[in-house]
């Protein structure tokens, strides 16, 4: 549904995108993940037809964004990072305007349904300027979806809203899966993990990793992560004891215990060695790797060491 | 184009500023009409082109006020980004906005026909003169709105847009006076040919309809709209 091939964007003597390639399948929620300045907004602006790429190509639902720009734009719903509003329009008038502009001939039913879906129907006659920030985010989602597009592009939709509204927006985005292809940018890693089926990690204009969060975990940390806490002995003893166990690859002190990376299941061996050495095992548990760990790891691996 | 046109025209009537402009406009034109009528009693026939003629100067200030928000506000609020991702061409956006401003100005102009109705009821004005003067000021208004729209697209600051377009319009208006005092006749003629007043005060204002004046105003409208389209399009490349 979204095909991006070797996209490059230069502006003001700066290369914002350095040949990124990725695809999103129909019904998939694809997270575009990266720190500020990674190139997420530039990618989205190119895909929505707002700006052309310097090199490379992109297709939306089979339509090239340069040669079939109007057809591609017809199939996209876009919500920029800051929801743009016409303050003097009513909520209903605002959504109807975008529906008509995107080619909906009889917008009445579509507008009503999208306002109901985002709990804005009761406020349909209010001026947009009177809405709270959370409501404006929902209004942004409503305008992006009113023409029932194949592809929905959301640029950091949860930024600057309170935690309850963040949960609502995330749920709304999750609800879009299956019926729409969603490209969702965020720099909050846990959010990408909760919302997205797959993630593309961008850093300084390059794709540094892509795949399902679980898949990325397996690629980058092909082993078991354990947290071990021992009563008795010191840090040195613990490092030596755990490091000597067959299958253990690395041991690092972490808080009052140790982080252990091992190949295969070494839990029974750890328990046995600790009691043989006369210490007590206080805690032994697998550690789930977060997307944050993955992100830091890929960025670390790709950053050349400083001399 | 018509979707943008309807939205923009609606925006004029949703904003209190538009009603203030309308009230001020009617007050001013009413004052002109009344003073001319009072002055005319027993001395001369009332001037049927009085309001169009005075408006030709007034448009230096009115056109920037009517157009300043059209693009500057969209750029500042970020709606222009969303507008440029919709399946519409820059041409339709620019034309829709321009026509809405011209339509609002036409409504203002139509309201002043009340004065012509009063004139007809109490005297026998030269209707040809009236029609030519109104057609002239309508085209003149379109050209000034085109200039205002261009400056609105060039900046996201509405006040700056209004200031710049007022300056250019004042220059185009005063240029006519400069043409009158330049000693070199050829130069004076060239200056008059490029100014707004040069194509209004000696022709339409006297009830004269000349093709060259119509072409001039249509040309100013076409050029300013073309430049506005290019400026809006350039947003994609910045």
mmCIF file with all atom_site columns, C-alpha atoms in Angstrom, chain A residues 11-12 45 48-52 70 73-74 78 80 82 84-86 88-89 94 97-98 100-102 143, chain B residues 3-4 6-7 11 14-15 74 76-89 235-238:
data_model
loop_
_atom_site.group_PDB
_atom_site.id
_atom_site.type_symbol
_atom_site.label_atom_id
_atom_site.label_alt_id
_atom_site.label_comp_id
_atom_site.label_asym_id
_atom_site.label_entity_id
_atom_site.label_seq_id
_atom_site.pdbx_PDB_ins_code
_atom_site.Cartn_x
_atom_site.Cartn_y
_atom_site.Cartn_z
_atom_site.occupancy
_atom_site.B_iso_or_equiv
_atom_site.pdbx_formal_charge
_atom_site.auth_seq_id
_atom_site.auth_comp_id
_atom_site.auth_asym_id
_atom_site.auth_atom_id
_atom_site.pdbx_PDB_model_num
ATOM 1  C CA . UNK A 1 11  ? 17.189  21.055 1.549  1.00 0.00 ? 11  UNK A CA 1
ATOM 2  C CA . UNK A 1 12  ? 19.063  24.149 2.581  1.00 0.00 ? 12  UNK A CA 1
ATOM 3  C CA . UNK A 1 45  ? 5.479   15.266 3.918  1.00 0.00 ? 45  UNK A CA 1
ATOM 4  C CA . UNK A 1 48  ? 1.398   13.165 1.438  1.00 0.00 ? 48  UNK A CA 1
ATOM 5  C CA . UNK A 1 49  ? 2.491   15.070 -1.668 1.00 0.00 ? 49  UNK A CA 1
ATOM 6  C CA . UNK A 1 50  ? 3.331   18.231 0.247  1.00 0.00 ? 50  UNK A CA 1
ATOM 7  C CA . UNK A 1 51  ? 6.906   18.230 -1.024 1.00 0.00 ? 51  UNK A CA 1
ATOM 8  C CA . UNK A 1 52  ? 8.691   16.275 -3.736 1.00 0.00 ? 52  UNK A CA 1
ATOM 9  C CA . UNK A 1 70  ? -3.574  13.982 -7.318 1.00 0.00 ? 70  UNK A CA 1
ATOM 10 C CA . UNK A 1 73  ? -3.282  12.434 -2.513 1.00 0.00 ? 73  UNK A CA 1
ATOM 11 C CA . UNK A 1 74  ? -6.906  11.366 -2.919 1.00 0.00 ? 74  UNK A CA 1
ATOM 12 C CA . UNK A 1 78  ? -2.980  13.214 6.828  1.00 0.00 ? 78  UNK A CA 1
ATOM 13 C CA . UNK A 1 80  ? 0.313   16.894 10.717 1.00 0.00 ? 80  UNK A CA 1
ATOM 14 C CA . UNK A 1 82  ? 0.293   20.349 14.970 1.00 0.00 ? 82  UNK A CA 1
ATOM 15 C CA . UNK A 1 84  ? -4.056  22.928 11.722 1.00 0.00 ? 84  UNK A CA 1
ATOM 16 C CA . UNK A 1 85  ? -7.393  24.583 12.370 1.00 0.00 ? 85  UNK A CA 1
ATOM 17 C CA . UNK A 1 86  ? -9.682  27.258 11.012 1.00 0.00 ? 86  UNK A CA 1
ATOM 18 C CA . UNK A 1 88  ? -13.825 30.505 13.093 1.00 0.00 ? 88  UNK A CA 1
ATOM 19 C CA . UNK A 1 89  ? -15.333 27.373 11.558 1.00 0.00 ? 89  UNK A CA 1
ATOM 20 C CA . UNK A 1 94  ? -14.356 22.052 9.327  1.00 0.00 ? 94  UNK A CA 1
ATOM 21 C CA . UNK A 1 97  ? -14.780 21.231 4.190  1.00 0.00 ? 97  UNK A CA 1
ATOM 22 C CA . UNK A 1 98  ? -11.993 18.627 4.178  1.00 0.00 ? 98  UNK A CA 1
ATOM 23 C CA . UNK A 1 100 ? -15.535 17.985 0.063  1.00 0.00 ? 100 UNK A CA 1
ATOM 24 C CA . UNK A 1 101 ? -11.997 19.044 -0.788 1.00 0.00 ? 101 UNK A CA 1
ATOM 25 C CA . UNK A 1 102 ? -10.990 15.383 -0.877 1.00 0.00 ? 102 UNK A CA 1
ATOM 26 C CA . UNK A 1 143 ? -10.511 15.215 9.097  1.00 0.00 ? 143 UNK A CA 1
ATOM 27 C CA . UNK B 2 3   ? -15.141 24.513 -2.431 1.00 0.00 ? 3   UNK B CA 1
ATOM 28 C CA . UNK B 2 4   ? -12.300 26.884 -1.516 1.00 0.00 ? 4   UNK B CA 1
ATOM 29 C CA . UNK B 2 6   ? -17.393 28.936 -0.663 1.00 0.00 ? 6   UNK B CA 1
ATOM 30 C CA . UNK B 2 7   ? -15.275 28.331 2.412  1.00 0.00 ? 7   UNK B CA 1
ATOM 31 C CA . UNK B 2 11  ? -15.071 32.988 6.454  1.00 0.00 ? 11  UNK B CA 1
ATOM 32 C CA . UNK B 2 14  ? -18.171 34.479 9.967  1.00 0.00 ? 14  UNK B CA 1
ATOM 33 C CA . UNK B 2 15  ? -15.663 37.093 11.000 1.00 0.00 ? 15  UNK B CA 1
ATOM 34 C CA . UNK B 2 74  ? -3.145  29.621 6.320  1.00 0.00 ? 74  UNK B CA 1
ATOM 35 C CA . UNK B 2 76  ? 0.756   30.700 10.114 1.00 0.00 ? 76  UNK B CA 1
ATOM 36 C CA . UNK B 2 77  ? -1.894  28.210 11.263 1.00 0.00 ? 77  UNK B CA 1
ATOM 37 C CA . UNK B 2 78  ? -0.365  25.360 9.237  1.00 0.00 ? 78  UNK B CA 1
ATOM 38 C CA . UNK B 2 79  ? -3.558  24.764 7.247  1.00 0.00 ? 79  UNK B CA 1
ATOM 39 C CA . UNK B 2 80  ? -1.669  25.506 4.032  1.00 0.00 ? 80  UNK B CA 1
ATOM 40 C CA . UNK B 2 81  ? 0.332   22.296 4.527  1.00 0.00 ? 81  UNK B CA 1
ATOM 41 C CA . UNK B 2 82  ? -2.891  20.327 4.808  1.00 0.00 ? 82  UNK B CA 1
ATOM 42 C CA . UNK B 2 83  ? -4.404  22.214 1.863  1.00 0.00 ? 83  UNK B CA 1
ATOM 43 C CA . UNK B 2 84  ? -1.410  21.345 -0.304 1.00 0.00 ? 84  UNK B CA 1
ATOM 44 C CA . UNK B 2 85  ? -1.787  17.653 0.553  1.00 0.00 ? 85  UNK B CA 1
ATOM 45 C CA . UNK B 2 86  ? -5.444  17.636 -0.562 1.00 0.00 ? 86  UNK B CA 1
ATOM 46 C CA . UNK B 2 87  ? -6.186  16.490 -4.129 1.00 0.00 ? 87  UNK B CA 1
ATOM 47 C CA . UNK B 2 88  ? -6.523  20.047 -5.463 1.00 0.00 ? 88  UNK B CA 1
ATOM 48 C CA . UNK B 2 89  ? -4.193  22.102 -7.626 1.00 0.00 ? 89  UNK B CA 1
ATOM 49 C CA . UNK B 2 235 ? 6.136   26.275 -0.546 1.00 0.00 ? 235 UNK B CA 1
ATOM 50 C CA . UNK B 2 236 ? 6.575   22.697 -1.714 1.00 0.00 ? 236 UNK B CA 1
ATOM 51 C CA . UNK B 2 237 ? 10.215  23.315 -2.567 1.00 0.00 ? 237 UNK B CA 1
ATOM 52 C CA . UNK B 2 238 ? 11.285  25.220 0.526  1.00 0.00 ? 238 UNK B CA 1
#
